[in-house]
Amino acid sequence: MAGRPDYSNFTEYGIEDTAERVAWVSWLILILMISLVGNIMILVASTRPGSLKLNPVIVCLMRHLAACDLLITLTGILPQITPLLVNRNIMDVKLSYPLVYLANYSFCVSPLLICTMTVTKLVLVKLPSRSAPWTRSHGNGLCLVIWLTSLLFPALYLIINPTDITFDYRLYNYNFSYSSHVWGWLTPAMFTFSSFIPNLVMMITSCLLVSHLNNAREVALRSGAKARWQGIVTVVLSALSYFISRLPYSVYHVTRRNVPQDNAGFHTYFYRAGATFSYFSEVDKFLIYWFTVKSFRVSLKMHVQRTPRRAARCGSEDVRRGSQRSGVIQRDYQPTPAQQGAVDLSD
């Protein structure tokens, strides 16, 4: 695109204020640690059969979302930290190709998985009889369709210009340059599919879910039954965290062509803030599951309690095996007469 600014120019787009960089690095490290620990725990809990008292399709979506978030963390967040610390680019562009492709690919997969989970919850509460036969195979097949469909995005990058990647000092990371004129009309189409439609679906299905669950709760209260609140809280928190993490980034891509390029406040700081807020999506699910899904908490607590026992059991078995080997050595050992004499003299 003609007249596109050079975001690899440190003088124009780098951060000279050390305090600002330290604050940003601290935030990224915090997100990195919570994402690694939280998503690994989700994978552990969702992989063990029967540990989560949820629909099998929901459990599969949780597992695939955790894997996708880990991929974003390792390919999108982690590569930012070192350049921010040293305040310069230290990675060769050829080494960045797989990271950039994987980061953008997983960033497109994530909202589709989140929206699919919300739609699945709506179907479960609206059509419980039809969703009862759903199994783990149905969930894995649904997720596989999403992963394969999202391959369209990296495929387009490869077809148009596979090496159109540069270091962007707005994010201190490599990203696609979108230098070809084709992106002028293709980017809005891609954004519509990857962001606008998921945002719209998320908003509609969340409202329908909250309305249905609230009506069910009122009916339960009138009949004197126990009214559960976890379902409503889960939907509301998931929707809020989704829009907090996705809306600023979406606003930037919708309006960026109508804002002058010399507007640094929008194209640099707002874009940087939107991209940073998007990382909140990698940690929110663990926190939401922990506070609203009882079986998730129970599963993790049981796993944490079993870990020291397994370590102690393994240690005791090692000691027992070592003692057995020592006993065999002692039984097989026969000192020579000279050695016996030496022992007698020492005594």
Tab-separated table of C-alpha atoms in Angstrom:
chain	number	residue	atom	x	y	z
A	1	MET	CA	0.000	0.000	0.000
A	2	ALA	CA	1.370	3.352	-1.010
A	3	GLY	CA	2.280	5.743	1.731
A	4	ARG	CA	2.269	3.080	4.434
A	5	PRO	CA	4.474	4.137	7.376
A	6	ASP	CA	7.584	2.164	8.306
A	7	TYR	CA	6.703	0.623	11.662
A	8	SER	CA	10.210	-0.875	11.885
A	9	ASN	CA	11.612	2.617	12.480
A	10	PHE	CA	12.647	2.759	16.146
A	11	THR	CA	12.948	6.569	16.170
A	12	GLU	CA	9.298	6.964	15.227
A	13	TYR	CA	7.655	4.030	16.987
A	14	GLY	CA	10.067	2.706	19.640
A	15	ILE	CA	9.677	3.297	23.371
A	16	GLU	CA	12.445	5.407	24.862
A	17	ASP	CA	10.874	5.700	28.312
A	18	THR	CA	12.345	2.905	30.458
A	19	ALA	CA	9.492	3.014	32.970
A	20	GLU	CA	6.938	2.467	30.217
A	21	ARG	CA	8.819	-0.528	28.868
A	22	VAL	CA	9.263	-2.019	32.348
A	23	ALA	CA	5.541	-1.661	33.027
A	24	TRP	CA	4.681	-3.329	29.735
A	25	VAL	CA	7.183	-6.154	30.271
A	26	SER	CA	5.822	-6.738	33.783
A	27	TRP	CA	2.305	-7.018	32.417
A	28	LEU	CA	3.414	-9.445	29.693
A	29	ILE	CA	5.337	-11.622	32.154
A	30	LEU	CA	2.303	-11.734	34.454
A	31	ILE	CA	0.057	-12.742	31.569
A	32	LEU	CA	2.639	-15.284	30.419
A	33	MET	CA	2.888	-17.013	33.804
A	34	ILE	CA	-0.872	-17.090	34.450
A	35	SER	CA	-1.539	-18.326	30.927
A	36	LEU	CA	1.013	-21.134	31.122
A	37	VAL	CA	-0.099	-22.339	34.547
A	38	GLY	CA	-3.828	-21.811	33.999
A	39	ASN	CA	-4.115	-23.352	30.553
A	40	ILE	CA	-1.977	-26.347	31.497
A	41	MET	CA	-4.322	-26.912	34.461
A	42	ILE	CA	-7.315	-26.700	32.126
A	43	LEU	CA	-5.705	-29.278	29.848
A	44	VAL	CA	-5.043	-31.579	32.807
A	45	ALA	CA	-8.584	-31.275	34.158
A	46	SER	CA	-10.283	-31.627	30.765
A	47	THR	CA	-8.173	-34.595	29.656
A	48	ARG	CA	-9.022	-36.843	32.594
A	49	PRO	CA	-12.329	-38.646	31.855
A	50	GLY	CA	-15.160	-37.817	34.233
A	51	SER	CA	-13.273	-35.148	36.149
A	52	LEU	CA	-15.483	-32.308	34.841
A	53	LYS	CA	-19.240	-32.670	35.314
A	54	LEU	CA	-19.999	-30.914	32.054
A	55	ASN	CA	-21.279	-31.840	28.625
A	56	PRO	CA	-18.550	-33.683	26.642
A	57	VAL	CA	-18.675	-31.123	23.826
A	58	ILE	CA	-18.109	-28.273	26.298
A	59	VAL	CA	-15.146	-30.158	27.798
A	60	CYS	CA	-13.637	-30.644	24.323
A	61	LEU	CA	-14.039	-26.945	23.552
A	62	MET	CA	-12.370	-26.076	26.860
A	63	ARG	CA	-9.428	-28.310	25.988
A	64	HIS	CA	-9.008	-26.893	22.478
A	65	LEU	CA	-9.316	-23.330	23.769
A	66	ALA	CA	-6.593	-23.989	26.332
A	67	ALA	CA	-4.318	-25.396	23.624
A	68	CYS	CA	-5.043	-22.397	21.393
A	69	ASP	CA	-4.315	-19.952	24.211
A	70	LEU	CA	-1.024	-21.695	24.941
A	71	LEU	CA	-0.118	-21.368	21.274
A	72	ILE	CA	-0.870	-17.631	21.337
A	73	THR	CA	1.149	-17.252	24.533
A	74	LEU	CA	4.229	-19.007	23.181
A	75	THR	CA	4.175	-17.473	19.692
A	76	GLY	CA	2.715	-14.021	20.391
A	77	ILE	CA	3.478	-12.945	23.961
A	78	LEU	CA	6.792	-14.665	24.693
A	79	PRO	CA	8.671	-13.227	21.646
A	80	GLN	CA	7.792	-9.680	22.765
A	81	ILE	CA	9.497	-9.809	26.136
A	82	THR	CA	13.175	-9.940	25.133
A	83	PRO	CA	13.013	-7.118	22.514
A	84	LEU	CA	11.252	-4.955	25.080
A	85	LEU	CA	13.930	-5.666	27.677
A	86	VAL	CA	16.841	-4.810	25.376
A	87	ASN	CA	14.815	-2.192	23.459
A	88	ARG	CA	15.755	-3.489	20.021
A	89	ASN	CA	15.090	-6.307	17.606
A	90	ILE	CA	17.376	-9.294	18.177
A	91	MET	CA	15.655	-12.009	16.093
A	92	ASP	CA	16.353	-12.735	12.452
A	93	VAL	CA	13.307	-12.301	10.250
A	94	LYS	CA	13.579	-15.837	8.850
A	95	LEU	CA	13.315	-17.299	12.342
A	96	SER	CA	10.169	-15.272	12.947
A	97	TYR	CA	8.174	-16.741	10.044
A	98	PRO	CA	6.734	-19.763	11.911
A	99	LEU	CA	6.005	-17.651	14.995
A	100	VAL	CA	4.120	-14.987	13.034
A	101	TYR	CA	2.084	-17.524	11.082
A	102	LEU	CA	1.213	-19.568	14.175
A	103	ALA	CA	0.344	-16.477	16.239
A	104	ASN	CA	-2.002	-15.067	13.598
A	105	TYR	CA	-3.513	-18.485	12.930
A	106	SER	CA	-4.274	-19.182	16.590
A	107	PHE	CA	-5.527	-15.611	17.073
A	108	CYS	CA	-8.143	-16.337	14.391
A	109	VAL	CA	-9.055	-19.730	15.863
A	110	SER	CA	-9.629	-18.436	19.408
A	111	PRO	CA	-12.756	-16.256	18.839
A	112	LEU	CA	-14.348	-18.962	16.701
A	113	LEU	CA	-13.883	-21.516	19.495
A	114	ILE	CA	-15.247	-19.092	22.102
A	115	CYS	CA	-18.340	-18.318	20.021
A	116	THR	CA	-18.854	-22.018	19.312
A	117	MET	CA	-18.815	-22.709	23.043
A	118	THR	CA	-21.418	-20.008	23.685
A	119	VAL	CA	-23.661	-21.290	20.882
A	120	THR	CA	-23.250	-24.844	22.213
A	121	LYS	CA	-24.355	-23.740	25.682
A	122	LEU	CA	-27.414	-22.074	24.171
A	123	VAL	CA	-28.350	-25.245	22.287
A	124	LEU	CA	-27.847	-27.316	25.436
A	125	VAL	CA	-30.334	-25.265	27.446
A	126	LYS	CA	-32.816	-24.684	24.615
A	127	LEU	CA	-32.790	-28.202	23.126
A	128	PRO	CA	-31.676	-30.565	25.891
A	129	SER	CA	-33.231	-33.649	24.291
A	130	ARG	CA	-31.397	-33.178	20.994
A	131	SER	CA	-28.071	-32.388	22.631
A	132	ALA	CA	-28.206	-35.331	25.054
A	133	PRO	CA	-26.566	-37.822	22.614
A	134	TRP	CA	-23.568	-35.553	22.060
A	135	THR	CA	-20.253	-37.244	22.838
A	136	ARG	CA	-16.584	-36.339	22.967
A	137	SER	CA	-16.248	-37.386	19.321
A	138	HIS	CA	-18.800	-34.761	18.322
A	139	GLY	CA	-16.836	-32.118	20.216
A	140	ASN	CA	-13.501	-33.084	18.685
A	141	GLY	CA	-15.046	-33.139	15.220
A	142	LEU	CA	-16.530	-29.681	15.725
A	143	CYS	CA	-13.188	-28.291	16.896
A	144	LEU	CA	-11.393	-29.944	13.989
A	145	VAL	CA	-13.702	-28.138	11.556
A	146	ILE	CA	-12.823	-24.804	13.201
A	147	TRP	CA	-9.074	-25.465	13.081
A	148	LEU	CA	-9.241	-26.525	9.431
A	149	THR	CA	-11.467	-23.611	8.408
A	150	SER	CA	-9.098	-21.138	10.017
A	151	LEU	CA	-6.256	-22.417	7.841
A	152	LEU	CA	-7.714	-20.125	5.188
A	153	PHE	CA	-5.954	-17.141	6.802
A	154	PRO	CA	-2.349	-18.415	6.761
A	155	ALA	CA	-3.035	-19.848	3.309
A	156	LEU	CA	-3.911	-16.369	2.009
A	157	TYR	CA	-0.712	-14.938	3.502
A	158	LEU	CA	1.301	-17.676	1.787
A	159	ILE	CA	-0.396	-17.136	-1.563
A	160	ILE	CA	-0.204	-13.338	-1.674
A	161	ASN	CA	3.261	-12.729	-0.222
A	162	PRO	CA	4.741	-15.324	2.156
A	163	THR	CA	7.723	-13.153	3.166
A	164	ASP	CA	5.802	-9.916	3.758
A	165	ILE	CA	6.878	-9.761	7.412
A	166	THR	CA	8.652	-6.972	9.267
A	167	PHE	CA	9.483	-6.002	12.824
A	168	ASP	CA	6.803	-3.705	14.241
A	169	TYR	CA	8.029	-1.436	17.039
A	170	ARG	CA	4.471	-0.671	18.040
A	171	LEU	CA	4.314	-4.201	19.477
A	172	TYR	CA	8.045	-5.006	19.591
A	173	ASN	CA	7.303	-8.113	17.566
A	174	TYR	CA	7.263	-9.317	13.982
A	175	ASN	CA	4.016	-8.997	12.078
A	176	PHE	CA	2.652	-9.038	8.547
A	177	SER	CA	3.303	-5.827	6.609
A	178	TYR	CA	0.211	-5.971	4.344
A	179	SER	CA	2.210	-4.140	1.684
A	180	SER	CA	0.362	-5.624	-1.309
A	181	HIS	CA	-2.519	-3.623	-2.779
A	182	VAL	CA	-4.667	-6.785	-2.551
A	183	TRP	CA	-4.953	-6.307	1.206
A	184	GLY	CA	-6.881	-3.089	0.572
A	185	TRP	CA	-10.069	-5.068	-0.058
A	186	LEU	CA	-9.101	-8.471	1.364
A	187	THR	CA	-8.361	-7.288	4.914
A	188	PRO	CA	-11.932	-6.026	5.566
A	189	ALA	CA	-13.308	-9.351	4.304
A	190	MET	CA	-10.972	-11.331	6.551
A	191	PHE	CA	-11.757	-9.104	9.491
A	192	THR	CA	-15.508	-9.560	8.934
A	193	PHE	CA	-15.132	-13.330	9.138
A	194	SER	CA	-12.627	-13.482	11.992
A	195	SER	CA	-13.884	-10.643	14.235
A	196	PHE	CA	-17.142	-8.935	13.240
A	197	ILE	CA	-19.248	-12.091	12.859
A	198	PRO	CA	-17.871	-13.723	16.069
A	199	ASN	CA	-18.468	-10.474	17.976
A	200	LEU	CA	-22.055	-10.308	16.744
A	201	VAL	CA	-22.707	-13.975	17.495
A	202	MET	CA	-21.155	-13.627	20.947
A	203	MET	CA	-23.350	-10.646	21.797
A	204	ILE	CA	-26.609	-12.253	20.606
A	205	THR	CA	-26.047	-15.695	22.110
A	206	SER	CA	-24.856	-14.273	25.442
A	207	CYS	CA	-28.010	-12.158	25.746
A	208	LEU	CA	-30.220	-15.148	24.899
A	209	LEU	CA	-28.365	-17.348	27.374
A	210	VAL	CA	-28.617	-14.853	30.224
A	211	SER	CA	-32.337	-14.347	29.518
A	212	HIS	CA	-33.022	-18.091	29.500
A	213	LEU	CA	-30.971	-18.822	32.622
A	214	ASN	CA	-32.537	-15.911	34.496
A	215	ASN	CA	-36.056	-17.132	33.633
A	216	ALA	CA	-35.123	-20.636	34.766
A	217	ARG	CA	-33.751	-19.242	38.003
A	218	GLU	CA	-36.968	-17.314	38.690
A	219	VAL	CA	-39.048	-20.427	38.058
A	220	ALA	CA	-36.850	-22.379	40.467
A	221	LEU	CA	-37.213	-19.712	43.154
A	222	ARG	CA	-41.003	-19.645	42.805
A	223	SER	CA	-41.186	-23.427	43.128
A	224	GLY	CA	-38.950	-23.422	46.195
A	225	ALA	CA	-36.114	-25.280	44.486
A	226	LYS	CA	-32.465	-24.364	44.722
A	227	ALA	CA	-31.587	-21.620	42.233
A	228	ARG	CA	-28.109	-21.840	40.761
A	229	TRP	CA	-26.225	-18.649	39.911
A	230	GLN	CA	-23.023	-20.076	38.435
A	231	GLY	CA	-24.429	-20.408	34.930
A	232	ILE	CA	-25.414	-16.747	34.634
A	233	VAL	CA	-22.142	-15.549	36.145
A	234	THR	CA	-20.134	-17.743	33.753
A	235	VAL	CA	-21.928	-16.355	30.699
A	236	VAL	CA	-21.686	-12.731	31.856
A	237	LEU	CA	-18.002	-12.942	32.787
A	238	SER	CA	-17.138	-14.765	29.564
A	239	ALA	CA	-18.918	-12.136	27.466
A	240	LEU	CA	-17.347	-9.215	29.351
A	241	SER	CA	-13.821	-10.611	29.134
A	242	TYR	CA	-14.328	-11.425	25.457
A	243	PHE	CA	-15.362	-7.899	24.546
A	244	ILE	CA	-12.711	-6.297	26.758
A	245	SER	CA	-10.022	-8.325	25.007
A	246	ARG	CA	-11.407	-8.107	21.457
A	247	LEU	CA	-13.329	-4.844	21.110
A	248	PRO	CA	-10.413	-2.325	21.142
A	249	TYR	CA	-8.498	-4.358	18.571
A	250	SER	CA	-11.646	-4.649	16.437
A	251	VAL	CA	-12.313	-0.913	16.631
A	252	TYR	CA	-8.805	-0.179	15.425
A	253	HIS	CA	-9.072	-2.412	12.370
A	254	VAL	CA	-12.516	-1.065	11.470
A	255	THR	CA	-11.544	2.605	11.635
A	256	ARG	CA	-7.806	2.651	10.859
A	257	ARG	CA	-8.259	3.471	7.165
A	258	ASN	CA	-10.278	6.562	8.055
A	259	VAL	CA	-7.714	7.949	10.503
A	260	PRO	CA	-4.688	9.902	9.159
A	261	GLN	CA	-1.433	7.996	9.358
A	262	ASP	CA	0.259	10.817	11.251
A	263	ASN	CA	-2.127	10.330	14.159
A	264	ALA	CA	0.332	8.608	16.501
A	265	GLY	CA	-2.169	8.484	19.337
A	266	PHE	CA	-4.402	6.195	17.308
A	267	HIS	CA	-2.057	4.169	15.105
A	268	THR	CA	0.585	3.654	17.797
A	269	TYR	CA	-0.797	3.954	21.314
A	270	PHE	CA	-4.370	2.845	20.744
A	271	TYR	CA	-3.191	-0.046	18.575
A	272	ARG	CA	-0.631	-1.007	21.218
A	273	ALA	CA	-3.257	-0.868	23.950
A	274	GLY	CA	-5.742	-2.892	21.894
A	275	ALA	CA	-3.203	-5.603	21.170
A	276	THR	CA	-2.177	-5.717	24.838
A	277	PHE	CA	-5.793	-5.974	26.010
A	278	SER	CA	-6.300	-8.879	23.608
A	279	TYR	CA	-3.872	-10.942	25.694
A	280	PHE	CA	-6.332	-10.892	28.580
A	281	SER	CA	-8.245	-13.528	26.648
A	282	GLU	CA	-5.434	-16.000	27.315
A	283	VAL	CA	-5.905	-15.936	31.115
A	284	ASP	CA	-9.578	-15.157	31.712
A	285	LYS	CA	-10.901	-18.677	31.121
A	286	PHE	CA	-8.881	-20.246	33.923
A	287	LEU	CA	-10.090	-17.583	36.384
A	288	ILE	CA	-13.716	-17.907	35.252
A	289	TYR	CA	-13.685	-21.710	35.459
A	290	TRP	CA	-12.087	-21.587	38.890
A	291	PHE	CA	-14.767	-19.319	40.362
A	292	THR	CA	-17.845	-20.730	38.623
A	293	VAL	CA	-17.250	-24.433	37.797
A	294	LYS	CA	-17.176	-26.507	40.990
A	295	SER	CA	-16.033	-29.728	39.315
A	296	PHE	CA	-13.065	-27.841	37.839
A	297	ARG	CA	-11.940	-26.699	41.300
A	298	VAL	CA	-12.439	-30.166	42.758
A	299	SER	CA	-10.473	-31.790	39.928
A	300	LEU	CA	-7.527	-29.427	40.333
A	301	LYS	CA	-7.478	-29.787	44.118
A	302	MET	CA	-7.442	-33.577	43.800
A	303	HIS	CA	-4.614	-33.380	41.278
A	304	VAL	CA	-2.589	-31.058	43.527
A	305	GLN	CA	-3.135	-33.336	46.535
A	306	ARG	CA	-2.108	-36.420	44.586
A	307	THR	CA	1.109	-34.915	43.277
A	308	PRO	CA	3.046	-34.959	46.634
A	309	ARG	CA	1.731	-38.461	47.349
A	310	ARG	CA	2.948	-39.702	43.992
A	311	ALA	CA	6.330	-38.082	44.578
A	312	ALA	CA	6.578	-39.635	48.051
A	313	ARG	CA	5.478	-43.020	46.694
A	314	CYS	CA	8.057	-42.850	43.918
A	315	GLY	CA	10.721	-41.849	46.445
A	316	SER	CA	9.867	-44.730	48.787
A	317	GLU	CA	9.911	-47.188	45.894
A	318	ASP	CA	13.333	-45.915	44.859
A	319	VAL	CA	14.605	-46.359	48.416
A	320	ARG	CA	13.148	-49.873	48.605
A	321	ARG	CA	14.696	-50.852	45.289
A	322	GLY	CA	18.015	-49.378	46.396
A	323	SER	CA	17.857	-51.370	49.641
A	324	GLN	CA	17.094	-54.551	47.737
A	325	ARG	CA	20.045	-53.982	45.425
A	326	SER	CA	22.268	-53.225	48.437
A	327	GLY	CA	21.151	-56.440	50.122
A	328	VAL	CA	21.945	-58.468	47.049
A	329	ILE	CA	25.412	-56.903	46.886
A	330	GLN	CA	26.001	-57.591	50.567
A	331	ARG	CA	24.915	-61.234	50.239
A	332	ASP	CA	27.084	-61.758	47.196
A	333	TYR	CA	30.147	-60.118	48.745
A	334	GLN	CA	32.660	-62.522	50.314
A	335	PRO	CA	35.859	-60.955	51.779
A	336	THR	CA	39.194	-62.588	51.186
A	337	PRO	CA	41.323	-63.933	54.113
A	338	ALA	CA	43.677	-60.960	53.791
A	339	GLN	CA	40.756	-58.580	54.044
A	340	GLN	CA	39.409	-60.433	57.058
A	341	GLY	CA	42.826	-60.125	58.711
A	342	ALA	CA	42.894	-56.425	57.982
A	343	VAL	CA	39.494	-56.046	59.598
A	344	ASP	CA	40.604	-57.957	62.674
A	345	LEU	CA	43.685	-55.780	63.057
A	346	SER	CA	41.658	-52.597	62.778
A	347	ASP	CA	39.293	-53.777	65.432
